[in-house]
Amino acid sequence: MCTGVSGQVHKNGDGGEVGDIMKKTIEGSFAVAEVVKNCSPDVVACFPITPSTHIAEELDRMYTDGKIKSYTAVESEFSAISMLVGASAAGGRAFTTTDSQGIALMHEVLFAAAGMRLPMVIVAANRSLSAPLSIWNDHQDTISERDSGWIQIYCKNNQEVLDSVPQAFKISEETNIPVMVCMDGFYLTHLVEQIDMPEEEMIEKYLPKRTAEYKLDPENPITMGMYAMPTHYQGFRMDLHKDVINAGENVKKEMEVWGEHSGRKYGNGLWEEYHAEDAEYLFVGMGSVMENAELAIEKMRKEGKKAGLVRIRCYRPFPNEIVESFRGKEGVVVFEKDVSMGADAPLYAELSSVAREKGIETPLSSFMGGLGGKDITVEHIEEMMEKAKEGQVKMVWGE
Amino acid sequence: MLEIRFHGRGGQGAVTAGELLAKAAGREGKWSQSFPKFGVERRGAPVQSYCRIDGERIKIHQELYEPDVVVVLDSSLIGPVDITSGLKEGGKVIVNTGKKPEELELGSGFEVYTVDATSVAMEIMGKPIVNTAMLGSLSKITGVVKGESLVEEVMHHFGEKLGKTNADVMMGCCEKTLNGD
């Protein structure tokens, strides 16, 4: 074709004919705003904190252009998520987006929204938490909200984010549990690449209008989020816990249904495997770094090394069954961009605990890294895999 | 895969250049990526942006360390910034300057091209905006995207009036690029 470029060709969005794959070249954040619009939200409330992405900015513009029903520029993320609580309680479809410090500021209300069983969707652009001040990517912000009662989905590329947003609304509205779609800051939010936009007509067929089982209604007054005596509090919380676990079935089901509508699927919805079955060593992790891992696996396979990967897509509910793929392997590398200060790394700790419970003896190695934007390359992943061959290790990748 | 790195100063449009190139490649049915070097944006500070173009979907999500082509929008960056850092053996450097390629003394192992994009932009646009201009030279030298695709994308991005001016600057630079060989 021309210098350094050859291979398959996609049809571009402007020139493609009906029935062709219509690719669009667009920045991740702008694409997210468009798919949110296509999901017809009733209420969108955002606070464009620094750092921010183009998602909120574009949704604001769409409201000005009359393309979405509402957009409120509130005075903080605390207000944004609080507004969503009200909107969802009144029966509406509610959306917000934020990053790092914004998620931290939402903390209190995240628990309340889940506890009140209010469906809503956040697209979280994953970035580091202060201090020191950083605007770069890691998973500390959303991992720190793992106990909030929200379903969490981590995406490997912009196409997956676009496919996950409609699924998130559906899962959330079916289970009355809020959903967080996690998208790597910079690596995905600022990346211009080709995507296939899920259009409004397709989403309309997939995602019915929300019908709230119960909602705030002046004709039939109810109370939501009231206080619970010690006789009742635990019961409420354990019901939510059980329902979040059971929501794993909804995540799986919606991946199937979405696959039928869009032609795209990501594993079983909970996790995705790549050359895992006959692998001797596995790489496990979340987010966009897992596409680098796919490249590392491809490279290692060419060198005759039996390497594979398992990507966790749904971190909450935690897919316990995932550890079955570890059985009989020589070793597993667990890589994560987060720290639980003073303890083992969260993903490693959870996988170790479940593997032990199921009697799986494969040694798990823990690598924490990529904090505050430290780049994790294909070569780094190969090196981690080699390191784990020497035996079980626990280490920080890149000082 | 062809990997391109743009060097500019905050406000000169290096990020837009990468985006326009990626989108022009998309128009041709190719697969592409563009993204800024992740950092804090300040006017006048040295900035970088990246573009990858390939015939297959590009999976990689990491910064670009070993470019095939380096495009320098502002020659005052040569020296303060190691513009040839990681450049592949036999790679290409395109610099906006009135000087001849050999006068830049950038080293060996790669091809150096120059174009006085600022003069062309001043003449046609009356403003020293050179990001689209440099894309014209890039297209001529590498052929990675066609000039027509860039013109289409520039027209789409800037609208008819500004798009036409930018396209004229781009084609002007395409003609005036000097080869160091």
PDB file of C-alpha atoms in Angstrom, chain A residues 137-139 184 187 283-296 333-338 367-385 395-399, chain B residues 38 52 59-65:
ATOM      1  CA  ASN A 137      -2.878   6.664  34.746  1.00  0.00           C
ATOM      2  CA  ASP A 138      -3.226   3.897  37.291  1.00  0.00           C
ATOM      3  CA  HIS A 139      -6.157   2.012  38.868  1.00  0.00           C
ATOM      4  CA  ASP A 184      -7.555   4.038  31.391  1.00  0.00           C
ATOM      5  CA  TYR A 187      -3.967   5.494  27.299  1.00  0.00           C
ATOM      6  CA  PHE A 283      -0.323 -13.211  32.791  1.00  0.00           C
ATOM      7  CA  VAL A 284      -3.330 -11.816  34.671  1.00  0.00           C
ATOM      8  CA  GLY A 285      -4.374  -8.176  34.871  1.00  0.00           C
ATOM      9  CA  MET A 286      -6.915  -5.511  33.927  1.00  0.00           C
ATOM     10  CA  GLY A 287      -7.309  -2.614  31.521  1.00  0.00           C
ATOM     11  CA  SER A 288      -5.468  -1.418  28.411  1.00  0.00           C
ATOM     12  CA  VAL A 289      -2.130  -2.916  29.476  1.00  0.00           C
ATOM     13  CA  MET A 290      -3.697  -6.280  28.637  1.00  0.00           C
ATOM     14  CA  GLU A 291      -3.536  -5.496  24.904  1.00  0.00           C
ATOM     15  CA  ASN A 292       0.217  -4.989  25.369  1.00  0.00           C
ATOM     16  CA  ALA A 293       0.133  -8.356  27.113  1.00  0.00           C
ATOM     17  CA  GLU A 294      -1.595  -9.894  24.060  1.00  0.00           C
ATOM     18  CA  LEU A 295       1.307  -8.631  21.929  1.00  0.00           C
ATOM     19  CA  ALA A 296       3.824 -10.008  24.444  1.00  0.00           C
ATOM     20  CA  VAL A 333       1.892 -13.469  37.017  1.00  0.00           C
ATOM     21  CA  VAL A 334      -0.629 -11.107  38.608  1.00  0.00           C
ATOM     22  CA  PHE A 335       0.017  -7.534  37.492  1.00  0.00           C
ATOM     23  CA  GLU A 336      -1.861  -4.549  38.883  1.00  0.00           C
ATOM     24  CA  LYS A 337      -1.693  -0.746  38.892  1.00  0.00           C
ATOM     25  CA  ASP A 338      -2.720  -0.225  42.506  1.00  0.00           C
ATOM     26  CA  PHE A 367       3.784  -7.447  40.433  1.00  0.00           C
ATOM     27  CA  MET A 368       2.620  -3.946  41.322  1.00  0.00           C
ATOM     28  CA  GLY A 369       3.530  -1.251  38.818  1.00  0.00           C
ATOM     29  CA  GLY A 370       2.464   1.361  36.313  1.00  0.00           C
ATOM     30  CA  LEU A 371       1.624   3.762  39.118  1.00  0.00           C
ATOM     31  CA  GLY A 372       1.229   7.431  38.230  1.00  0.00           C
ATOM     32  CA  GLY A 373       1.680   6.775  34.508  1.00  0.00           C
ATOM     33  CA  LYS A 374       4.859   4.664  34.634  1.00  0.00           C
ATOM     34  CA  ASP A 375       4.696   3.093  31.183  1.00  0.00           C
ATOM     35  CA  ILE A 376       4.303  -0.710  31.078  1.00  0.00           C
ATOM     36  CA  THR A 377       5.592  -1.923  27.734  1.00  0.00           C
ATOM     37  CA  VAL A 378       5.351  -5.215  25.844  1.00  0.00           C
ATOM     38  CA  GLU A 379       8.974  -5.899  26.830  1.00  0.00           C
ATOM     39  CA  HIS A 380       8.201  -5.315  30.523  1.00  0.00           C
ATOM     40  CA  ILE A 381       5.470  -7.935  30.354  1.00  0.00           C
ATOM     41  CA  GLU A 382       7.851 -10.460  28.782  1.00  0.00           C
ATOM     42  CA  GLU A 383      10.387  -9.680  31.535  1.00  0.00           C
ATOM     43  CA  MET A 384       7.791 -10.205  34.272  1.00  0.00           C
ATOM     44  CA  MET A 385       6.865 -13.568  32.752  1.00  0.00           C
ATOM     45  CA  MET A 395       7.777  -7.291  43.658  1.00  0.00           C
ATOM     46  CA  VAL A 396       7.291  -3.735  42.526  1.00  0.00           C
ATOM     47  CA  TRP A 397       7.910  -3.343  38.792  1.00  0.00           C
ATOM     48  CA  GLY A 398      10.112  -0.331  38.030  1.00  0.00           C
ATOM     49  CA  GLU A 399      11.457   1.568  41.037  1.00  0.00           C
TER      50      GLU A 399
ATOM     51  CA  PHE B  38       1.029  12.410  28.332  1.00  0.00           C
ATOM     52  CA  ARG B  52       1.014   5.037  14.431  1.00  0.00           C
ATOM     53  CA  LYS B  59      -3.227  -3.128  19.818  1.00  0.00           C
ATOM     54  CA  ILE B  60      -0.286  -1.446  21.494  1.00  0.00           C
ATOM     55  CA  HIS B  61      -0.978   0.961  24.385  1.00  0.00           C
ATOM     56  CA  GLN B  62       2.389   2.392  25.330  1.00  0.00           C
ATOM     57  CA  GLU B  63       4.377   5.507  24.550  1.00  0.00           C
ATOM     58  CA  LEU B  64       6.307   5.658  21.304  1.00  0.00           C
ATOM     59  CA  TYR B  65      10.032   5.171  21.858  1.00  0.00           C
TER      60      TYR B  65
END
